[in-house]
XYZ file of C-alpha atoms in Angstrom:
616
model
C 60.494 119.442 146.816
C 60.456 123.405 148.055
C 57.895 125.531 146.497
C 58.972 127.941 143.200
C 60.672 131.229 143.732
C 59.484 133.870 141.304
C 62.225 133.351 138.355
C 61.532 131.688 135.598
C 60.998 128.082 135.961
C 64.014 125.298 134.620
C 63.964 123.740 131.903
C 63.118 120.588 133.473
C 59.033 122.563 134.485
C 56.129 120.291 133.575
C 54.809 123.370 130.977
C 51.250 124.876 132.373
C 48.617 123.448 130.400
C 50.552 119.661 131.299
C 50.319 120.907 134.994
C 46.887 121.936 134.408
C 45.845 118.686 133.472
C 47.312 116.704 135.741
C 45.774 118.532 138.510
C 42.674 118.029 137.128
C 42.754 114.062 136.388
C 43.188 113.916 140.765
C 39.820 116.434 140.845
C 38.148 114.050 142.894
C 34.910 115.776 142.391
C 35.425 114.865 138.340
C 36.403 111.699 138.671
C 35.769 108.861 140.218
C 39.311 107.473 139.992
C 40.377 110.468 141.341
C 38.033 109.271 144.668
C 39.315 105.697 144.782
C 42.774 106.788 144.858
C 45.389 108.447 146.855
C 48.326 110.017 145.733
C 50.704 109.624 148.193
C 49.762 106.302 148.503
C 51.251 105.192 144.812
C 54.002 105.704 142.456
C 56.314 108.389 144.031
C 56.971 109.421 140.225
C 52.984 110.409 140.615
C 53.936 111.908 143.752
C 56.400 114.170 141.853
C 54.239 115.281 139.134
C 51.789 116.499 141.382
C 53.824 118.619 143.629
C 55.908 119.891 140.785
C 52.013 120.422 138.689
C 50.984 122.724 141.597
C 54.070 124.393 141.864
C 53.901 125.523 138.616
C 50.568 126.667 138.584
C 51.636 128.333 141.667
C 54.308 130.107 140.095
C 51.678 131.161 137.006
C 49.448 132.849 139.593
C 52.322 134.859 140.672
C 53.428 136.020 137.413
C 52.599 139.546 136.237
C 52.544 139.043 132.752
C 48.911 136.767 132.379
C 45.782 137.682 131.474
C 42.570 138.474 133.505
C 40.735 134.937 132.065
C 43.823 132.951 132.649
C 44.272 134.655 136.479
C 40.450 132.816 137.125
C 41.233 129.513 135.574
C 44.857 129.872 137.555
C 42.369 130.426 140.786
C 40.039 127.530 139.802
C 42.900 125.083 139.740
C 44.650 126.051 142.457
C 41.736 125.493 144.328
C 41.185 122.055 143.456
C 44.936 121.312 144.336
C 44.875 122.640 147.501
C 41.340 120.808 147.951
C 43.410 117.295 146.622
C 46.354 118.154 149.126
C 44.094 118.813 152.116
C 42.783 115.242 151.347
C 46.096 113.605 151.229
C 47.536 116.035 154.128
C 44.444 114.066 156.323
C 44.595 110.593 154.856
C 48.514 110.109 155.351
C 47.939 111.788 159.504
C 44.824 109.528 159.502
C 47.024 106.339 158.255
C 49.677 106.840 161.089
C 47.536 107.265 164.264
C 48.139 104.246 165.922
C 48.232 104.826 169.397
C 51.343 104.680 171.340
C 52.517 101.661 173.495
C 52.216 103.199 176.895
C 54.238 100.610 178.439
C 56.997 101.471 176.297
C 56.754 105.055 177.166
C 56.945 104.960 180.941
C 60.155 102.767 180.966
C 60.889 105.329 179.078
C 61.228 107.854 181.388
C 63.916 108.250 183.704
C 62.425 109.620 186.396
C 59.143 107.294 186.210
C 59.458 106.239 189.794
C 57.822 108.493 192.152
C 58.779 109.343 195.767
C 58.346 106.084 198.030
C 57.382 106.578 200.998
C 55.572 104.657 203.860
C 52.423 107.204 203.237
C 51.412 105.246 200.633
C 50.816 101.467 199.434
C 51.652 101.858 196.026
C 50.731 99.186 193.270
C 54.556 97.117 192.717
C 54.704 98.897 189.016
C 54.407 102.409 190.956
C 57.537 101.445 192.386
C 60.623 101.409 189.437
C 64.455 100.668 191.128
C 66.776 102.359 189.221
C 68.027 99.734 187.126
C 64.625 98.144 186.097
C 64.358 101.605 185.018
C 67.798 101.432 182.820
C 67.184 97.600 182.091
C 63.611 99.104 180.329
C 64.912 101.953 178.391
C 67.495 99.717 177.082
C 65.163 97.681 175.668
C 62.706 100.856 174.489
C 65.965 101.846 172.389
C 66.555 98.168 171.669
C 63.280 98.240 170.352
C 63.858 101.660 168.265
C 66.807 100.522 166.300
C 64.851 97.423 165.096
C 62.396 100.421 162.961
C 59.896 100.366 165.888
C 59.884 103.954 167.640
C 63.189 106.283 168.226
C 64.117 108.307 171.091
C 65.812 111.219 170.658
C 67.027 112.890 174.455
C 66.560 116.127 176.162
C 67.368 116.028 179.710
C 64.561 114.238 181.238
C 62.505 114.872 177.950
C 62.677 111.835 176.056
C 60.895 112.219 172.589
C 59.448 109.631 169.557
C 58.909 109.404 166.131
C 55.115 109.477 166.059
C 55.082 109.360 162.158
C 57.591 107.668 159.995
C 59.745 110.032 158.415
C 59.558 109.222 154.908
C 55.669 110.265 155.962
C 56.718 113.361 157.504
C 58.312 114.759 154.540
C 55.432 114.166 152.951
C 52.965 116.342 155.081
C 56.285 118.564 155.009
C 55.873 119.168 151.274
C 52.609 119.641 150.993
C 51.732 121.867 153.950
C 54.180 124.400 152.527
C 52.217 124.173 149.659
C 49.203 124.676 150.883
C 50.712 127.352 153.321
C 52.232 129.383 150.233
C 48.471 129.186 148.319
C 47.103 130.870 151.250
C 45.143 127.742 152.865
C 47.418 127.854 156.391
C 44.111 128.103 158.155
C 42.550 124.778 156.705
C 46.133 122.933 157.083
C 45.641 123.571 160.883
C 42.924 122.281 161.327
C 43.237 118.920 159.180
C 46.266 118.914 161.215
C 44.861 119.576 164.886
C 41.512 117.561 164.131
C 43.608 114.917 163.820
C 46.244 114.477 165.969
C 44.143 116.028 168.880
C 41.868 112.543 168.620
C 45.509 110.639 168.542
C 46.398 112.399 172.118
C 43.164 112.248 173.135
C 42.843 108.609 172.600
C 46.405 108.305 174.854
C 45.519 110.832 177.317
C 42.300 108.786 177.519
C 44.825 105.109 178.373
C 46.746 106.720 180.755
C 44.002 106.651 183.175
C 43.685 110.615 183.260
C 38.979 110.846 183.090
C 37.566 114.049 181.971
C 36.872 115.731 185.634
C 35.809 119.356 186.131
C 37.323 121.461 188.826
C 34.125 120.854 190.908
C 33.956 117.218 190.049
C 37.758 116.618 191.263
C 36.990 118.822 194.765
C 34.054 116.764 195.257
C 35.231 112.986 195.319
C 36.292 111.057 198.601
C 39.986 111.307 198.901
C 40.582 108.224 198.990
C 39.225 107.926 195.593
C 41.814 111.127 195.049
C 44.738 109.191 196.050
C 44.322 106.883 193.128
C 44.234 109.479 190.629
C 46.838 111.432 191.906
C 48.957 108.835 191.911
C 48.001 107.923 188.678
C 48.394 111.409 187.650
C 51.736 111.732 188.475
C 52.460 108.770 186.101
C 50.718 110.034 183.557
C 51.507 113.657 183.616
C 55.132 112.546 183.347
C 54.735 110.730 180.413
C 52.384 113.490 178.573
C 54.953 116.060 179.173
C 58.134 114.595 178.713
C 56.720 111.992 175.869
C 53.844 112.557 173.883
C 53.413 116.267 174.275
C 57.086 116.777 173.145
C 57.107 114.406 170.718
C 53.860 115.985 169.515
C 55.698 119.147 169.418
C 58.410 118.034 167.712
C 56.339 116.568 165.271
C 54.961 119.805 164.595
C 58.392 121.162 163.924
C 59.254 118.975 161.433
C 56.277 119.415 159.166
C 56.159 123.037 159.356
C 60.139 123.707 159.701
C 61.381 126.332 157.628
C 58.020 128.199 156.794
C 58.835 131.225 158.650
C 55.435 131.245 160.979
C 54.642 130.634 164.269
C 52.300 127.296 162.037
C 53.852 125.070 164.237
C 53.676 126.342 167.444
C 49.913 127.059 166.612
C 49.207 123.305 165.408
C 50.935 122.263 168.759
C 48.604 123.930 170.773
C 45.443 122.773 168.682
C 46.882 119.237 169.565
C 47.757 119.163 173.168
C 45.439 121.969 174.183
C 42.171 119.774 175.550
C 44.258 117.149 177.503
C 47.235 120.133 179.060
C 44.072 122.009 180.919
C 42.981 119.336 181.508
C 45.862 117.792 183.101
C 46.827 120.801 184.559
C 43.184 121.507 186.418
C 43.297 118.489 187.955
C 46.528 119.732 189.773
C 44.643 123.017 190.504
C 41.542 121.591 192.291
C 43.955 119.359 194.273
C 45.911 122.639 195.344
C 42.992 124.597 196.278
C 41.107 121.732 198.246
C 39.898 121.688 201.560
C 43.480 120.684 203.914
C 43.271 117.885 205.905
C 46.209 116.233 207.580
C 45.696 112.717 205.501
C 45.793 115.051 202.112
C 49.666 116.077 203.429
C 51.871 113.453 202.300
C 49.482 113.230 198.291
C 50.330 117.084 197.976
C 54.155 116.822 198.822
C 54.432 113.642 195.692
C 52.395 116.213 193.942
C 54.179 119.114 194.915
C 57.502 117.170 193.891
C 56.254 115.364 190.559
C 55.445 118.951 189.122
C 58.615 120.562 190.833
C 60.616 118.178 188.981
C 58.529 118.350 185.669
C 58.658 122.514 185.785
C 62.314 122.074 183.235
C 60.518 120.237 181.190
C 57.076 122.434 181.078
C 59.338 125.729 180.128
C 60.832 123.852 177.650
C 57.410 122.154 175.646
C 55.673 124.772 176.166
C 57.638 127.727 175.739
C 56.181 129.626 173.304
C 53.984 132.509 173.986
C 50.823 130.655 172.781
C 51.382 128.365 175.444
C 52.598 131.101 178.454
C 49.570 130.197 180.219
C 50.676 126.658 180.794
C 53.820 128.209 182.414
C 52.487 130.233 184.386
C 49.560 128.000 185.339
C 52.407 125.382 186.513
C 54.082 127.933 188.885
C 50.439 128.881 190.230
C 49.995 125.352 191.704
C 53.348 124.878 192.624
C 53.419 127.751 194.750
C 49.885 126.750 195.856
C 50.713 123.101 196.760
C 53.388 124.136 198.993
C 51.367 126.936 201.080
C 48.636 124.203 201.326
C 51.483 121.385 202.919
C 52.533 124.741 204.979
C 48.761 124.897 206.360
C 48.210 121.248 206.543
C 51.206 121.095 209.303
C 49.736 124.037 211.296
C 46.470 122.798 211.529
C 47.819 119.572 212.365
C 49.720 120.825 215.445
C 46.396 122.799 216.260
C 44.758 119.213 216.028
C 47.111 117.505 218.105
C 47.162 120.436 220.821
C 43.085 120.432 220.975
C 42.689 116.749 220.609
C 39.639 116.201 223.116
C 39.319 112.428 223.653
C 39.289 112.260 227.454
C 38.180 108.597 228.219
C 41.346 106.434 229.281
C 42.605 104.035 227.204
C 42.131 100.655 229.281
C 45.437 98.972 230.807
C 47.310 102.299 230.200
C 48.597 101.199 226.932
C 49.677 103.423 223.720
C 47.207 105.999 223.283
C 45.825 105.755 219.435
C 46.593 109.645 219.240
C 50.531 108.968 220.120
C 50.614 106.115 217.450
C 48.875 108.254 214.526
C 51.305 111.545 215.557
C 54.355 109.937 215.989
C 53.717 107.665 212.630
C 52.871 110.809 210.688
C 55.939 112.519 211.701
C 57.797 109.864 210.445
C 56.311 110.290 207.440
C 56.589 113.391 207.528
C 60.541 112.771 208.073
C 60.635 110.868 205.010
C 60.038 114.291 202.889
C 62.780 116.503 204.345
C 64.586 117.723 201.667
C 60.944 119.050 199.896
C 59.679 120.403 203.748
C 62.826 121.779 204.646
C 62.925 124.088 201.557
C 58.936 124.422 202.442
C 58.976 125.318 205.892
C 60.606 128.205 206.321
C 59.174 129.733 210.052
C 59.230 128.400 213.528
C 56.134 127.475 214.939
C 54.205 129.407 217.336
C 54.722 128.416 220.753
C 54.013 128.814 224.291
C 56.328 130.524 226.798
C 56.857 129.813 230.086
C 56.659 133.465 230.736
C 52.797 133.712 228.648
C 50.960 132.273 231.507
C 48.983 130.393 229.006
C 48.061 126.684 230.662
C 46.335 125.661 227.796
C 49.824 125.517 225.667
C 53.127 123.949 226.700
C 56.316 125.875 226.814
C 58.928 125.394 224.105
C 62.247 127.525 224.574
C 64.161 128.046 221.060
C 67.009 129.612 223.029
C 67.821 125.382 224.241
C 67.473 124.080 220.042
C 69.770 127.382 218.835
C 70.513 125.533 214.845
C 68.061 123.616 214.334
C 66.151 123.724 211.349
C 62.204 125.205 211.105
C 61.379 122.098 210.131
C 63.113 120.221 213.034
C 61.544 122.677 215.512
C 57.969 121.762 213.804
C 59.041 118.329 214.588
C 59.836 118.759 218.138
C 56.870 121.476 218.796
C 54.524 118.317 217.757
C 56.248 116.315 219.866
C 55.894 118.749 223.148
C 52.160 119.549 222.713
C 51.354 115.645 222.098
C 53.401 115.020 225.628
C 51.059 118.174 227.085
C 47.890 116.753 225.791
C 49.160 113.094 226.920
C 49.207 114.700 230.424
C 46.090 115.722 230.346
C 44.101 112.815 229.055
C 46.443 110.741 232.070
C 45.152 113.025 234.760
C 41.256 110.786 233.988
C 43.096 108.000 235.646
C 41.859 107.319 238.642
C 44.640 105.402 240.204
C 47.712 107.257 240.041
C 50.128 104.294 239.040
C 48.146 103.545 236.399
C 48.402 107.432 234.735
C 52.144 106.946 235.782
C 52.583 104.082 233.740
C 50.640 105.287 230.711
C 53.217 107.878 230.470
C 55.707 105.591 230.283
C 54.166 103.351 227.438
C 53.775 106.632 225.328
C 56.741 108.292 225.674
C 58.799 105.208 225.932
C 56.856 104.657 222.330
C 57.502 108.119 220.873
C 61.272 107.833 221.565
C 61.318 104.280 219.522
C 59.668 105.841 216.914
C 62.445 108.853 216.916
C 65.162 106.176 217.278
C 63.643 103.776 214.665
C 63.725 107.026 211.970
C 67.337 107.925 211.353
C 65.766 110.817 209.489
C 63.491 112.312 212.369
C 66.765 110.982 214.505
C 68.554 113.172 212.592
C 66.473 116.253 212.614
C 65.231 115.817 216.281
C 68.641 115.002 217.514
C 70.397 112.911 220.143
C 70.128 115.999 223.045
C 66.770 115.917 222.695
C 66.175 112.210 222.098
C 67.854 112.208 225.766
C 65.346 114.615 227.311
C 62.327 112.162 226.114
C 64.640 109.128 227.509
C 64.953 110.697 230.614
C 61.380 111.615 230.758
C 60.386 108.045 230.058
C 62.387 106.735 232.614
C 61.293 109.291 235.098
C 57.241 107.964 234.788
C 58.512 104.678 235.182
C 60.440 105.422 238.506
C 57.156 107.460 239.309
C 54.606 104.168 238.695
C 57.226 102.155 240.955
C 56.799 104.604 243.892
C 53.358 105.250 243.372
C 52.575 101.419 243.952
C 55.764 99.890 245.626
C 56.546 101.940 248.188
C 52.960 101.484 250.101
C 53.458 97.417 249.766
C 57.148 97.773 251.093
C 56.209 99.847 253.663
C 55.022 96.167 254.920
C 58.479 94.414 254.871
C 59.749 96.951 257.631
C 60.862 96.028 260.867
C 59.306 99.179 262.735
C 56.120 98.303 265.061
C 56.756 94.309 265.475
C 58.789 94.418 267.951
C 57.850 94.656 271.677
C 59.709 95.881 275.144
C 59.860 94.605 278.789
C 58.248 91.354 277.710
C 58.978 87.472 278.315
C 58.643 87.076 274.927
C 60.902 86.803 271.678
C 60.263 90.604 271.872
C 58.239 90.497 268.523
C 54.437 90.710 268.816
C 52.859 87.584 266.933
C 49.656 89.637 266.882
C 51.271 92.818 265.133
C 53.138 90.545 262.532
C 50.539 88.659 262.164
C 48.512 91.534 260.787
C 51.519 93.292 259.065
C 51.719 89.600 256.696
C 48.085 90.315 256.128
C 48.107 93.680 254.897
C 50.722 92.608 252.668
C 49.162 89.634 251.403
C 45.944 91.763 250.480
C 47.991 94.181 249.603
C 49.995 92.797 246.720
C 46.325 90.361 245.499
C 45.016 93.803 245.030
C 48.252 94.951 242.731
C 48.808 91.672 241.028
C 44.977 91.530 239.928
C 44.762 95.197 239.118
C 47.914 95.007 237.488
C 48.055 92.031 235.465
C 45.216 93.663 233.165
C 46.993 96.790 232.991
C 49.166 96.140 229.814
C 52.781 97.305 228.437
C 52.952 96.548 224.589
C 56.714 97.072 224.173
C 58.237 93.700 225.560
C 61.574 95.004 226.218
C 59.865 97.339 228.428
C 57.887 95.186 230.477
C 60.492 92.447 231.187
C 62.861 95.860 232.190
C 60.208 96.722 234.758
C 59.071 93.505 235.766
C 62.896 92.964 236.833
C 63.012 95.918 238.039
C 60.015 95.492 240.254
C 61.431 91.950 241.452
C 64.982 93.577 242.101
C 62.975 95.470 244.597
C 60.269 93.624 246.151
C 61.950 89.697 245.982
C 64.975 90.265 248.278
C 62.972 92.564 250.869
C 60.135 89.767 251.010
C 62.678 87.527 251.279
C 64.720 88.838 254.129
C 61.533 90.023 255.795
C 60.522 86.320 255.809
C 63.575 85.158 256.735
C 63.626 87.296 259.932
C 59.681 86.322 260.793
C 58.843 82.992 259.396
C 59.438 81.003 262.343
C 57.411 83.363 264.775
C 54.147 82.564 262.250
C 54.914 78.783 261.862
C 55.516 78.228 265.707
C 52.174 79.531 265.891
C 48.244 78.501 264.509
C 47.634 78.373 261.009
C 50.809 79.979 259.298
C 49.106 79.368 256.317
C 46.766 82.055 256.854
C 49.275 84.311 256.767
C 52.205 83.426 254.908
C 50.080 83.033 252.039
C 52.818 83.435 249.699
C 56.251 81.633 248.818
C 59.079 83.651 247.248
C 59.150 81.336 244.472
C 55.518 82.284 244.252
C 55.808 86.138 244.395
C 58.809 85.456 241.368
C 55.985 83.744 239.577
C 53.133 85.771 239.908
C 55.419 89.223 239.119
C 55.538 87.747 235.261
C 51.840 87.985 235.040
C 51.811 91.808 235.440
C 51.384 93.964 232.684
C 50.406 91.171 230.190
C 46.911 93.355 229.615
C 44.351 90.372 230.878
C 43.157 89.241 234.272
C 44.508 86.862 236.555
C 41.970 84.104 236.246
C 43.800 83.704 232.569
C 47.137 83.369 233.381
C 46.014 81.158 235.232
C 44.672 78.889 232.405
C 47.084 79.875 230.503
C 50.409 78.463 232.869
C 48.275 75.157 233.202
C 48.084 74.832 229.560
C-alpha cells in the first residue's frame, strides 16, 4: 500500500482517532499482547488496518491546520508506530535468514569450471564438464519451479530469490513508511545488520577465511594454492549469485523511494565480505614472485578477468566505485606478476648452478622441470599471448658475452612474443646443459647426456600440440638435428677407436715364408679389442638411456657398425688364431656374444646384474 499524498484522504480512510487507537494498541512498551504478537504474522486485514493507521497519522502531520498540541500527539504516535514497524521489519528479515544451499549455487553458475591444466591436481568436483554443468543448472531451475528457489539470469549473473515475494512486498511497504517519516537511518541499520549476518554466514560456508593481507603473505605456498582454488570458486558464487541477489533484494525492497537507499543498504550488507574477497586476490598479486606461483596466478587472473563484467554490474553505483577500481588494479598487478615470473624463470634456468653430473648421463632434473613448466605455459597460451607483449632479452653472436647464448630473432620472424620466450627458454636450457656436460670426464658420456636431454626436449614439444604449434616445425627440426648430432658424436667418441682394432693395417708382413699375417700382431689386436670392448661393455651398461625407443635405436646403430666389422675380421683371421696355442685367450667373443652384450648397454646398472637377470 502506497503512503498517502498531501491531499484529503478518501472516504474509506480510517478516522484519525481510530488510527491512533490502532497504533497505541500495538505499542509493545505498553501491552503484553503487543510484545508477544507480530502484526505481519497475523491476519492480513490486521496488517492493512495498521498500515492505513500509519498513513493517516502521517497525513495528519502534514496538515497545516492542526494545533501545536495535536502536532505533539501526532509526533509521539508516529514514534510509537515507527518503533513498531522497525520491530516488524526486523522480524520479517530474521524469519528469512536461512543460509542458501551452496551446492545449488555452484551448479547454477554456468562458468563454475575453472581453467583445467596439469599445473593442478584439483579435486574431482573442481572440474565440472559442460554437460554436467547444464544438467546441474536444469536441476536447479527445476527445483526453482517447484517453489524452492527462483533464478533470473543476466548474462553470467544468476540472481536468486533470497526472500519470498510476499515477504518482500511487506518489507517494501514498511520501508516506504519508515523513510517517509524520516526513519531512513534506522531502516538501513536494521536491514544491514540482519542481512549482513546472512551474507557473512554464506561467505564463511564458501570456505573463505578472514585473513589480513599480511596473514595471506605469510602462508606457505602449498596452503595458498588450496586457498586460491577455493577463492576462485567462492568468488564466482559471491559475485554472480550472492552479491547480485543481495543487490536485487535491495532494489526490490527500496524500489521507487527516490533515494540511493538501495545502494546504501546493499553496501552495508556486502561491504565486509567484498573487502575480504578482493583483499585476498590483492595479497596474491603483490606477493613475492617465484616460478611455482605462475599457474595459480594465471588461474586467478583468468577468473578475475572473467568476473570483471559482472563486478561492473553488481558494483555499478558510485558508492561501490572502489571495488571496481580495486578489481582493475588487481588484474593489472596479476598480469605484471606473470610477466615478472616468466622473466625470473628464464634467468633461473640460465643460472641454475648444479655442477655434479647426473649418474649415467640420464635426463637432468632441470630438463624435466623446465620442459614440464613450459608445457604448462603453453596450456595458458590464450592468456599469456595477451600478457606477454615484448620479446625476451637475449644474447647475440655479436655481444661477445660468453655467459649468455645467442638467439637471432630474424630466423624466427612472425612468431608471437610468447613463442619467442618459449624458444628462448629452450635455448638457455641447452646452453646450461652444455655447460653441465663438460663436467663429465668421459667425452662419450657427455655426448650421451646431451643426446638424452635434447631428445627429451624434442619429445616434450611433440607431445604438446599447443607447445609444438608455438615452437614451430622449423625449430623442432633444428632440435631434432641437435640430438641426432649428439648421438653421432657419442658413437664416434666410443666406437671409432674400438672399430679401429678391426682394421687390416699392421697385421700383414712381407718377405716371409709364412701366410703373410703376423700372428703376434694379430693376437695383440684381438687382445686390444677384447679389452676395449670389455671396458665399454662394463662402463656403458651402467649408463642410461631412459627412452625405450631411443635406447633400442642406439643399440641397433651400434650393432650395425660393430657386428659386421667383427664378423668380417673374425672370418679373415680366425684360422690364424685357431691354428696356434690357446685360441680361446684371444678370440673371447663370438658374434653372438657381441650381439647379446650390446643388449646390456644403457640399462643403467652393472653387467653382473645383467647376468643375474638373464639367468632368472
